[in-house]
Amino acid sequence: MLLYTIQPVELYEKLLAEKTLVNTGNFFDDFTRETFVRSYDWMVCQIIARGIEKPENAKYPFWAWYKYSVEKAKPDLRHAGHAPRGTECVCLELVLPDNSVLLSNFDLWHFVLNNRPIFLEENWDQLCDEFDSFPLDKQEMVKQKSWETIFSDFDDSPIQATFWELCIEDIVNVKYFRAR
């Protein structure tokens, strides 16, 4: 499977030295760690539940693009938002075995990040009102069940990939750039 992961140059230099990296959680900034840890923990459980074995010292997966947009798989490095403005980055083109990657809908992933249920039906407002009337334990159950949609509803959305290890031998191309 061909993937594209965007990483800071410092992480790539560490990869060059160590040959294999796992995400121990140290690669997140404080904002990401504090704001999204619950969602990232949920994704970890999903990866493990699908039989993708987690290395012992890995805490979180790495993220990559499988399909950046409707038109193309490779991310457009001229766009903003890949990293904080001015950050020296690399886009690593990787080839990984299909069975080591979990694909998910990038747009729907934002429901998980925002801790909200995914309702795609036309009666969205009614479903939200009904959801809000549920006891908290039922809300949590309904919400987490709805999140399963991110693994099957790809439609025309960008598709992200999660995987456990960055290995130097999986890299087929490296593109240096400065984040905009």
mmCIF file with all atom_site columns, N, CA and C in Angstrom, residues 107-174:
data_model
loop_
_atom_site.group_PDB
_atom_site.id
_atom_site.type_symbol
_atom_site.label_atom_id
_atom_site.label_alt_id
_atom_site.label_comp_id
_atom_site.label_asym_id
_atom_site.label_entity_id
_atom_site.label_seq_id
_atom_site.pdbx_PDB_ins_code
_atom_site.Cartn_x
_atom_site.Cartn_y
_atom_site.Cartn_z
_atom_site.occupancy
_atom_site.B_iso_or_equiv
_atom_site.pdbx_formal_charge
_atom_site.auth_seq_id
_atom_site.auth_comp_id
_atom_site.auth_asym_id
_atom_site.auth_atom_id
_atom_site.pdbx_PDB_model_num
ATOM 1   N N  . ASP A 1 107 ? -12.601 12.909 6.886  1.00 0.00 ? 107 ASP A N  1
ATOM 2   C CA . ASP A 1 107 ? -13.651 13.867 7.245  1.00 0.00 ? 107 ASP A CA 1
ATOM 3   C C  . ASP A 1 107 ? -14.456 13.380 8.448  1.00 0.00 ? 107 ASP A C  1
ATOM 4   N N  . LEU A 1 108 ? -14.829 12.101 8.449  1.00 0.00 ? 108 LEU A N  1
ATOM 5   C CA . LEU A 1 108 ? -15.615 11.565 9.567  1.00 0.00 ? 108 LEU A CA 1
ATOM 6   C C  . LEU A 1 108 ? -14.784 11.426 10.845 1.00 0.00 ? 108 LEU A C  1
ATOM 7   N N  . TRP A 1 109 ? -13.481 11.301 10.715 1.00 0.00 ? 109 TRP A N  1
ATOM 8   C CA . TRP A 1 109 ? -12.593 11.242 11.878 1.00 0.00 ? 109 TRP A CA 1
ATOM 9   C C  . TRP A 1 109 ? -12.779 12.467 12.769 1.00 0.00 ? 109 TRP A C  1
ATOM 10  N N  . HIS A 1 110 ? -13.180 13.577 12.193 1.00 0.00 ? 110 HIS A N  1
ATOM 11  C CA . HIS A 1 110 ? -13.357 14.802 12.978 1.00 0.00 ? 110 HIS A CA 1
ATOM 12  C C  . HIS A 1 110 ? -14.527 14.695 13.963 1.00 0.00 ? 110 HIS A C  1
ATOM 13  N N  . PHE A 1 111 ? -15.494 13.830 13.686 1.00 0.00 ? 111 PHE A N  1
ATOM 14  C CA . PHE A 1 111 ? -16.548 13.572 14.676 1.00 0.00 ? 111 PHE A CA 1
ATOM 15  C C  . PHE A 1 111 ? -15.934 12.908 15.912 1.00 0.00 ? 111 PHE A C  1
ATOM 16  N N  . VAL A 1 112 ? -15.027 11.967 15.679 1.00 0.00 ? 112 VAL A N  1
ATOM 17  C CA . VAL A 1 112 ? -14.347 11.296 16.789 1.00 0.00 ? 112 VAL A CA 1
ATOM 18  C C  . VAL A 1 112 ? -13.505 12.319 17.561 1.00 0.00 ? 112 VAL A C  1
ATOM 19  N N  . LEU A 1 113 ? -12.748 13.135 16.836 1.00 0.00 ? 113 LEU A N  1
ATOM 20  C CA . LEU A 1 113 ? -11.914 14.150 17.482 1.00 0.00 ? 113 LEU A CA 1
ATOM 21  C C  . LEU A 1 113 ? -12.743 15.106 18.341 1.00 0.00 ? 113 LEU A C  1
ATOM 22  N N  . ASN A 1 114 ? -13.944 15.411 17.874 1.00 0.00 ? 114 ASN A N  1
ATOM 23  C CA . ASN A 1 114 ? -14.818 16.344 18.597 1.00 0.00 ? 114 ASN A CA 1
ATOM 24  C C  . ASN A 1 114 ? -15.770 15.642 19.564 1.00 0.00 ? 114 ASN A C  1
ATOM 25  N N  . ASN A 1 115 ? -15.607 14.312 19.690 1.00 0.00 ? 115 ASN A N  1
ATOM 26  C CA . ASN A 1 115 ? -16.387 13.528 20.642 1.00 0.00 ? 115 ASN A CA 1
ATOM 27  C C  . ASN A 1 115 ? -17.890 13.635 20.384 1.00 0.00 ? 115 ASN A C  1
ATOM 28  N N  . ARG A 1 116 ? -18.268 13.599 19.115 1.00 0.00 ? 116 ARG A N  1
ATOM 29  C CA . ARG A 1 116 ? -19.675 13.703 18.708 1.00 0.00 ? 116 ARG A CA 1
ATOM 30  C C  . ARG A 1 116 ? -20.061 12.465 17.895 1.00 0.00 ? 116 ARG A C  1
ATOM 31  N N  . PRO A 1 117 ? -21.326 12.071 17.954 1.00 0.00 ? 117 PRO A N  1
ATOM 32  C CA . PRO A 1 117 ? -21.772 10.919 17.157 1.00 0.00 ? 117 PRO A CA 1
ATOM 33  C C  . PRO A 1 117 ? -21.820 11.279 15.672 1.00 0.00 ? 117 PRO A C  1
ATOM 34  N N  . ILE A 1 118 ? -21.726 10.260 14.862 1.00 0.00 ? 118 ILE A N  1
ATOM 35  C CA . ILE A 1 118 ? -21.827 10.443 13.415 1.00 0.00 ? 118 ILE A CA 1
ATOM 36  C C  . ILE A 1 118 ? -23.245 10.077 12.988 1.00 0.00 ? 118 ILE A C  1
ATOM 37  N N  . PHE A 1 119 ? -23.977 11.066 12.539 1.00 0.00 ? 119 PHE A N  1
ATOM 38  C CA . PHE A 1 119 ? -25.308 10.857 11.973 1.00 0.00 ? 119 PHE A CA 1
ATOM 39  C C  . PHE A 1 119 ? -25.270 11.388 10.545 1.00 0.00 ? 119 PHE A C  1
ATOM 40  N N  . LEU A 1 120 ? -25.433 10.514 9.574  1.00 0.00 ? 120 LEU A N  1
ATOM 41  C CA . LEU A 1 120 ? -25.345 10.918 8.178  1.00 0.00 ? 120 LEU A CA 1
ATOM 42  C C  . LEU A 1 120 ? -26.711 11.006 7.505  1.00 0.00 ? 120 LEU A C  1
ATOM 43  N N  . GLU A 1 121 ? -27.761 10.671 8.232  1.00 0.00 ? 121 GLU A N  1
ATOM 44  C CA . GLU A 1 121 ? -29.100 10.664 7.672  1.00 0.00 ? 121 GLU A CA 1
ATOM 45  C C  . GLU A 1 121 ? -29.634 12.086 7.495  1.00 0.00 ? 121 GLU A C  1
ATOM 46  N N  . GLU A 1 122 ? -30.675 12.192 6.686  1.00 0.00 ? 122 GLU A N  1
ATOM 47  C CA . GLU A 1 122 ? -31.286 13.498 6.419  1.00 0.00 ? 122 GLU A CA 1
ATOM 48  C C  . GLU A 1 122 ? -31.933 14.101 7.654  1.00 0.00 ? 122 GLU A C  1
ATOM 49  N N  . ASN A 1 123 ? -32.407 13.272 8.571  1.00 0.00 ? 123 ASN A N  1
ATOM 50  C CA . ASN A 1 123 ? -33.062 13.773 9.788  1.00 0.00 ? 123 ASN A CA 1
ATOM 51  C C  . ASN A 1 123 ? -32.036 13.964 10.907 1.00 0.00 ? 123 ASN A C  1
ATOM 52  N N  . TRP A 1 124 ? -30.923 14.584 10.571 1.00 0.00 ? 124 TRP A N  1
ATOM 53  C CA . TRP A 1 124 ? -29.793 14.781 11.474 1.00 0.00 ? 124 TRP A CA 1
ATOM 54  C C  . TRP A 1 124 ? -30.210 15.525 12.748 1.00 0.00 ? 124 TRP A C  1
ATOM 55  N N  . ASP A 1 125 ? -30.946 16.616 12.603 1.00 0.00 ? 125 ASP A N  1
ATOM 56  C CA . ASP A 1 125 ? -31.362 17.395 13.782 1.00 0.00 ? 125 ASP A CA 1
ATOM 57  C C  . ASP A 1 125 ? -32.191 16.550 14.755 1.00 0.00 ? 125 ASP A C  1
ATOM 58  N N  . GLN A 1 126 ? -33.109 15.770 14.211 1.00 0.00 ? 126 GLN A N  1
ATOM 59  C CA . GLN A 1 126 ? -33.946 14.909 15.051 1.00 0.00 ? 126 GLN A CA 1
ATOM 60  C C  . GLN A 1 126 ? -33.084 13.871 15.770 1.00 0.00 ? 126 GLN A C  1
ATOM 61  N N  . LEU A 1 127 ? -32.146 13.278 15.055 1.00 0.00 ? 127 LEU A N  1
ATOM 62  C CA . LEU A 1 127 ? -31.275 12.280 15.671 1.00 0.00 ? 127 LEU A CA 1
ATOM 63  C C  . LEU A 1 127 ? -30.415 12.885 16.774 1.00 0.00 ? 127 LEU A C  1
ATOM 64  N N  . CYS A 1 128 ? -29.933 14.095 16.562 1.00 0.00 ? 128 CYS A N  1
ATOM 65  C CA . CYS A 1 128 ? -29.141 14.782 17.598 1.00 0.00 ? 128 CYS A CA 1
ATOM 66  C C  . CYS A 1 128 ? -29.974 15.072 18.834 1.00 0.00 ? 128 CYS A C  1
ATOM 67  N N  . ASP A 1 129 ? -31.214 15.527 18.627 1.00 0.00 ? 129 ASP A N  1
ATOM 68  C CA . ASP A 1 129 ? -32.096 15.785 19.769 1.00 0.00 ? 129 ASP A CA 1
ATOM 69  C C  . ASP A 1 129 ? -32.371 14.504 20.548 1.00 0.00 ? 129 ASP A C  1
ATOM 70  N N  . GLU A 1 130 ? -32.632 13.427 19.808 1.00 0.00 ? 130 GLU A N  1
ATOM 71  C CA . GLU A 1 130 ? -32.890 12.137 20.449 1.00 0.00 ? 130 GLU A CA 1
ATOM 72  C C  . GLU A 1 130 ? -31.644 11.680 21.223 1.00 0.00 ? 130 GLU A C  1
ATOM 73  N N  . PHE A 1 131 ? -30.487 11.817 20.600 1.00 0.00 ? 131 PHE A N  1
ATOM 74  C CA . PHE A 1 131 ? -29.227 11.434 21.236 1.00 0.00 ? 131 PHE A CA 1
ATOM 75  C C  . PHE A 1 131 ? -29.025 12.208 22.544 1.00 0.00 ? 131 PHE A C  1
ATOM 76  N N  . ASP A 1 132 ? -29.266 13.511 22.504 1.00 0.00 ? 132 ASP A N  1
ATOM 77  C CA . ASP A 1 132 ? -29.078 14.354 23.700 1.00 0.00 ? 132 ASP A CA 1
ATOM 78  C C  . ASP A 1 132 ? -30.008 13.977 24.844 1.00 0.00 ? 132 ASP A C  1
ATOM 79  N N  . SER A 1 133 ? -31.137 13.319 24.523 1.00 0.00 ? 133 SER A N  1
ATOM 80  C CA . SER A 1 133 ? -32.079 12.922 25.577 1.00 0.00 ? 133 SER A CA 1
ATOM 81  C C  . SER A 1 133 ? -31.686 11.598 26.242 1.00 0.00 ? 133 SER A C  1
ATOM 82  N N  . PHE A 1 134 ? -30.737 10.863 25.665 1.00 0.00 ? 134 PHE A N  1
ATOM 83  C CA . PHE A 1 134 ? -30.311 9.583  26.227 1.00 0.00 ? 134 PHE A CA 1
ATOM 84  C C  . PHE A 1 134 ? -29.524 9.796  27.518 1.00 0.00 ? 134 PHE A C  1
ATOM 85  N N  . PRO A 1 135 ? -29.569 8.814  28.418 1.00 0.00 ? 135 PRO A N  1
ATOM 86  C CA . PRO A 1 135 ? -28.659 8.849  29.578 1.00 0.00 ? 135 PRO A CA 1
ATOM 87  C C  . PRO A 1 135 ? -27.203 8.798  29.072 1.00 0.00 ? 135 PRO A C  1
ATOM 88  N N  . LEU A 1 136 ? -26.280 9.291  29.862 1.00 0.00 ? 136 LEU A N  1
ATOM 89  C CA . LEU A 1 136 ? -24.885 9.407  29.421 1.00 0.00 ? 136 LEU A CA 1
ATOM 90  C C  . LEU A 1 136 ? -24.268 8.078  28.983 1.00 0.00 ? 136 LEU A C  1
ATOM 91  N N  . ASP A 1 137 ? -24.567 6.993  29.681 1.00 0.00 ? 137 ASP A N  1
ATOM 92  C CA . ASP A 1 137 ? -23.988 5.711  29.293 1.00 0.00 ? 137 ASP A CA 1
ATOM 93  C C  . ASP A 1 137 ? -24.493 5.252  27.927 1.00 0.00 ? 137 ASP A C  1
ATOM 94  N N  . LYS A 1 138 ? -25.772 5.517  27.637 1.00 0.00 ? 138 LYS A N  1
ATOM 95  C CA . LYS A 1 138 ? -26.314 5.164  26.316 1.00 0.00 ? 138 LYS A CA 1
ATOM 96  C C  . LYS A 1 138 ? -25.747 6.097  25.247 1.00 0.00 ? 138 LYS A C  1
ATOM 97  N N  . GLN A 1 139 ? -25.561 7.368  25.561 1.00 0.00 ? 139 GLN A N  1
ATOM 98  C CA . GLN A 1 139 ? -24.939 8.289  24.612 1.00 0.00 ? 139 GLN A CA 1
ATOM 99  C C  . GLN A 1 139 ? -23.557 7.779  24.206 1.00 0.00 ? 139 GLN A C  1
ATOM 100 N N  . GLU A 1 140 ? -22.795 7.367  25.189 1.00 0.00 ? 140 GLU A N  1
ATOM 101 C CA . GLU A 1 140 ? -21.433 6.880  24.914 1.00 0.00 ? 140 GLU A CA 1
ATOM 102 C C  . GLU A 1 140 ? -21.473 5.647  24.023 1.00 0.00 ? 140 GLU A C  1
ATOM 103 N N  . MET A 1 141 ? -22.376 4.730  24.285 1.00 0.00 ? 141 MET A N  1
ATOM 104 C CA . MET A 1 141 ? -22.499 3.515  23.495 1.00 0.00 ? 141 MET A CA 1
ATOM 105 C C  . MET A 1 141 ? -22.908 3.848  22.051 1.00 0.00 ? 141 MET A C  1
ATOM 106 N N  . VAL A 1 142 ? -23.921 4.688  21.892 1.00 0.00 ? 142 VAL A N  1
ATOM 107 C CA . VAL A 1 142 ? -24.401 5.079  20.552 1.00 0.00 ? 142 VAL A CA 1
ATOM 108 C C  . VAL A 1 142 ? -23.302 5.814  19.787 1.00 0.00 ? 142 VAL A C  1
ATOM 109 N N  . LYS A 1 143 ? -22.640 6.718  20.462 1.00 0.00 ? 143 LYS A N  1
ATOM 110 C CA . LYS A 1 143 ? -21.588 7.522  19.839 1.00 0.00 ? 143 LYS A CA 1
ATOM 111 C C  . LYS A 1 143 ? -20.462 6.617  19.330 1.00 0.00 ? 143 LYS A C  1
ATOM 112 N N  . GLN A 1 144 ? -19.963 5.732  20.199 1.00 0.00 ? 144 GLN A N  1
ATOM 113 C CA . GLN A 1 144 ? -18.847 4.888  19.788 1.00 0.00 ? 144 GLN A CA 1
ATOM 114 C C  . GLN A 1 144 ? -19.246 3.898  18.696 1.00 0.00 ? 144 GLN A C  1
ATOM 115 N N  . LYS A 1 145 ? -20.474 3.434  18.739 1.00 0.00 ? 145 LYS A N  1
ATOM 116 C CA . LYS A 1 145 ? -20.966 2.564  17.651 1.00 0.00 ? 145 LYS A CA 1
ATOM 117 C C  . LYS A 1 145 ? -21.006 3.343  16.333 1.00 0.00 ? 145 LYS A C  1
ATOM 118 N N  . SER A 1 146 ? -21.433 4.599  16.383 1.00 0.00 ? 146 SER A N  1
ATOM 119 C CA . SER A 1 146 ? -21.511 5.411  15.162 1.00 0.00 ? 146 SER A CA 1
ATOM 120 C C  . SER A 1 146 ? -20.133 5.680  14.575 1.00 0.00 ? 146 SER A C  1
ATOM 121 N N  . TRP A 1 147 ? -19.123 5.731  15.427 1.00 0.00 ? 147 TRP A N  1
ATOM 122 C CA . TRP A 1 147 ? -17.767 6.004  14.949 1.00 0.00 ? 147 TRP A CA 1
ATOM 123 C C  . TRP A 1 147 ? -17.226 4.899  14.042 1.00 0.00 ? 147 TRP A C  1
ATOM 124 N N  . GLU A 1 148 ? -17.782 3.705  14.158 1.00 0.00 ? 148 GLU A N  1
ATOM 125 C CA . GLU A 1 148 ? -17.344 2.595  13.296 1.00 0.00 ? 148 GLU A CA 1
ATOM 126 C C  . GLU A 1 148 ? -17.477 2.956  11.811 1.00 0.00 ? 148 GLU A C  1
ATOM 127 N N  . THR A 1 149 ? -18.351 3.916  11.519 1.00 0.00 ? 149 THR A N  1
ATOM 128 C CA . THR A 1 149 ? -18.584 4.353  10.141 1.00 0.00 ? 149 THR A CA 1
ATOM 129 C C  . THR A 1 149 ? -17.303 4.820  9.464  1.00 0.00 ? 149 THR A C  1
ATOM 130 N N  . ILE A 1 150 ? -16.364 5.356  10.223 1.00 0.00 ? 150 ILE A N  1
ATOM 131 C CA . ILE A 1 150 ? -15.153 5.911  9.601  1.00 0.00 ? 150 ILE A CA 1
ATOM 132 C C  . ILE A 1 150 ? -14.323 4.846  8.891  1.00 0.00 ? 150 ILE A C  1
ATOM 133 N N  . PHE A 1 151 ? -14.551 3.573  9.214  1.00 0.00 ? 151 PHE A N  1
ATOM 134 C CA . PHE A 1 151 ? -13.769 2.498  8.613  1.00 0.00 ? 151 PHE A CA 1
ATOM 135 C C  . PHE A 1 151 ? -14.424 1.877  7.381  1.00 0.00 ? 151 PHE A C  1
ATOM 136 N N  . SER A 1 152 ? -15.634 2.321  7.047  1.00 0.00 ? 152 SER A N  1
ATOM 137 C CA . SER A 1 152 ? -16.325 1.715  5.914  1.00 0.00 ? 152 SER A CA 1
ATOM 138 C C  . SER A 1 152 ? -16.922 2.727  4.942  1.00 0.00 ? 152 SER A C  1
ATOM 139 N N  . ASP A 1 153 ? -17.165 3.950  5.380  1.00 0.00 ? 153 ASP A N  1
ATOM 140 C CA . ASP A 1 153 ? -17.797 4.965  4.526  1.00 0.00 ? 153 ASP A CA 1
ATOM 141 C C  . ASP A 1 153 ? -16.719 5.891  3.980  1.00 0.00 ? 153 ASP A C  1
ATOM 142 N N  . PHE A 1 154 ? -16.140 5.515  2.823  1.00 0.00 ? 154 PHE A N  1
ATOM 143 C CA . PHE A 1 154 ? -15.063 6.319  2.258  1.00 0.00 ? 154 PHE A CA 1
ATOM 144 C C  . PHE A 1 154 ? -15.562 7.324  1.231  1.00 0.00 ? 154 PHE A C  1
ATOM 145 N N  . ASP A 1 155 ? -16.678 7.034  0.594  1.00 0.00 ? 155 ASP A N  1
ATOM 146 C CA . ASP A 1 155 ? -17.310 7.977  -0.333 1.00 0.00 ? 155 ASP A CA 1
ATOM 147 C C  . ASP A 1 155 ? -16.244 8.687  -1.160 1.00 0.00 ? 155 ASP A C  1
ATOM 148 N N  . ASP A 1 156 ? -16.319 10.006 -1.282 1.00 0.00 ? 156 ASP A N  1
ATOM 149 C CA . ASP A 1 156 ? -15.315 10.787 -1.994 1.00 0.00 ? 156 ASP A CA 1
ATOM 150 C C  . ASP A 1 156 ? -14.447 11.577 -1.030 1.00 0.00 ? 156 ASP A C  1
ATOM 151 N N  . SER A 1 157 ? -14.351 11.115 0.195  1.00 0.00 ? 157 SER A N  1
ATOM 152 C CA . SER A 1 157 ? -13.581 11.817 1.220  1.00 0.00 ? 157 SER A CA 1
ATOM 153 C C  . SER A 1 157 ? -12.113 11.430 1.163  1.00 0.00 ? 157 SER A C  1
ATOM 154 N N  . PRO A 1 158 ? -11.246 12.285 1.699  1.00 0.00 ? 158 PRO A N  1
ATOM 155 C CA . PRO A 1 158 ? -9.849  11.887 1.874  1.00 0.00 ? 158 PRO A CA 1
ATOM 156 C C  . PRO A 1 158 ? -9.785  10.682 2.810  1.00 0.00 ? 158 PRO A C  1
ATOM 157 N N  . ILE A 1 159 ? -8.779  9.847  2.594  1.00 0.00 ? 159 ILE A N  1
ATOM 158 C CA . ILE A 1 159 ? -8.619  8.643  3.410  1.00 0.00 ? 159 ILE A CA 1
ATOM 159 C C  . ILE A 1 159 ? -7.273  8.707  4.112  1.00 0.00 ? 159 ILE A C  1
ATOM 160 N N  . GLN A 1 160 ? -7.330  8.605  5.444  1.00 0.00 ? 160 GLN A N  1
ATOM 161 C CA . GLN A 1 160 ? -6.101  8.588  6.229  1.00 0.00 ? 160 GLN A CA 1
ATOM 162 C C  . GLN A 1 160 ? -5.744  7.148  6.559  1.00 0.00 ? 160 GLN A C  1
ATOM 163 N N  . ALA A 1 161 ? -4.484  6.956  6.928  1.00 0.00 ? 161 ALA A N  1
ATOM 164 C CA . ALA A 1 161 ? -3.982  5.638  7.280  1.00 0.00 ? 161 ALA A CA 1
ATOM 165 C C  . ALA A 1 161 ? -3.258  5.736  8.612  1.00 0.00 ? 161 ALA A C  1
ATOM 166 N N  . THR A 1 162 ? -3.421  4.708  9.440  1.00 0.00 ? 162 THR A N  1
ATOM 167 C CA . THR A 1 162 ? -2.665  4.625  10.680 1.00 0.00 ? 162 THR A CA 1
ATOM 168 C C  . THR A 1 162 ? -1.870  3.328  10.666 1.00 0.00 ? 162 THR A C  1
ATOM 169 N N  . PHE A 1 163 ? -0.666  3.383  11.227 1.00 0.00 ? 163 PHE A N  1
ATOM 170 C CA . PHE A 1 163 ? 0.233   2.231  11.250 1.00 0.00 ? 163 PHE A CA 1
ATOM 171 C C  . PHE A 1 163 ? 1.194   2.415  12.425 1.00 0.00 ? 163 PHE A C  1
ATOM 172 N N  . TRP A 1 164 ? 1.814   1.336  12.863 1.00 0.00 ? 164 TRP A N  1
ATOM 173 C CA . TRP A 1 164 ? 2.584   1.369  14.105 1.00 0.00 ? 164 TRP A CA 1
ATOM 174 C C  . TRP A 1 164 ? 4.031   1.811  13.970 1.00 0.00 ? 164 TRP A C  1
ATOM 175 N N  . GLU A 1 165 ? 4.689   1.455  12.890 1.00 0.00 ? 165 GLU A N  1
ATOM 176 C CA . GLU A 1 165 ? 6.130   1.702  12.815 1.00 0.00 ? 165 GLU A CA 1
ATOM 177 C C  . GLU A 1 165 ? 6.525   2.456  11.561 1.00 0.00 ? 165 GLU A C  1
ATOM 178 N N  . LEU A 1 166 ? 7.479   3.367  11.728 1.00 0.00 ? 166 LEU A N  1
ATOM 179 C CA . LEU A 1 166 ? 8.162   3.992  10.598 1.00 0.00 ? 166 LEU A CA 1
ATOM 180 C C  . LEU A 1 166 ? 9.488   3.259  10.449 1.00 0.00 ? 166 LEU A C  1
ATOM 181 N N  . CYS A 1 167 ? 9.707   2.665  9.290  1.00 0.00 ? 167 CYS A N  1
ATOM 182 C CA . CYS A 1 167 ? 10.942  1.918  9.040  1.00 0.00 ? 167 CYS A CA 1
ATOM 183 C C  . CYS A 1 167 ? 11.637  2.501  7.820  1.00 0.00 ? 167 CYS A C  1
ATOM 184 N N  . ILE A 1 168 ? 12.912  2.684  7.922  1.00 0.00 ? 168 ILE A N  1
ATOM 185 C CA . ILE A 1 168 ? 13.683  3.300  6.851  1.00 0.00 ? 168 ILE A CA 1
ATOM 186 C C  . ILE A 1 168 ? 13.547  2.504  5.540  1.00 0.00 ? 168 ILE A C  1
ATOM 187 N N  . GLU A 1 169 ? 13.451  1.179  5.639  1.00 0.00 ? 169 GLU A N  1
ATOM 188 C CA . GLU A 1 169 ? 13.374  0.370  4.418  1.00 0.00 ? 169 GLU A CA 1
ATOM 189 C C  . GLU A 1 169 ? 12.013  0.479  3.711  1.00 0.00 ? 169 GLU A C  1
ATOM 190 N N  . ASP A 1 170 ? 11.016  1.062  4.364  1.00 0.00 ? 170 ASP A N  1
ATOM 191 C CA . ASP A 1 170 ? 9.703   1.242  3.743  1.00 0.00 ? 170 ASP A CA 1
ATOM 192 C C  . ASP A 1 170 ? 9.602   2.531  2.926  1.00 0.00 ? 170 ASP A C  1
ATOM 193 N N  . ILE A 1 171 ? 10.598  3.387  3.034  1.00 0.00 ? 171 ILE A N  1
ATOM 194 C CA . ILE A 1 171 ? 10.574  4.681  2.344  1.00 0.00 ? 171 ILE A CA 1
ATOM 195 C C  . ILE A 1 171 ? 11.038  4.523  0.907  1.00 0.00 ? 171 ILE A C  1
ATOM 196 N N  . VAL A 1 172 ? 10.224  5.023  -0.025 1.00 0.00 ? 172 VAL A N  1
ATOM 197 C CA . VAL A 1 172 ? 10.594  4.981  -1.447 1.00 0.00 ? 172 VAL A CA 1
ATOM 198 C C  . VAL A 1 172 ? 10.914  6.367  -2.002 1.00 0.00 ? 172 VAL A C  1
ATOM 199 N N  . ASN A 1 173 ? 10.537  7.421  -1.274 1.00 0.00 ? 173 ASN A N  1
ATOM 200 C CA . ASN A 1 173 ? 10.851  8.768  -1.699 1.00 0.00 ? 173 ASN A CA 1
ATOM 201 C C  . ASN A 1 173 ? 10.728  9.724  -0.514 1.00 0.00 ? 173 ASN A C  1
ATOM 202 N N  . VAL A 1 174 ? 11.547  10.797 -0.541 1.00 0.00 ? 174 VAL A N  1
ATOM 203 C CA . VAL A 1 174 ? 11.532  11.814 0.498  1.00 0.00 ? 174 VAL A CA 1
ATOM 204 C C  . VAL A 1 174 ? 11.482  13.168 -0.165 1.00 0.00 ? 174 VAL A C  1
#
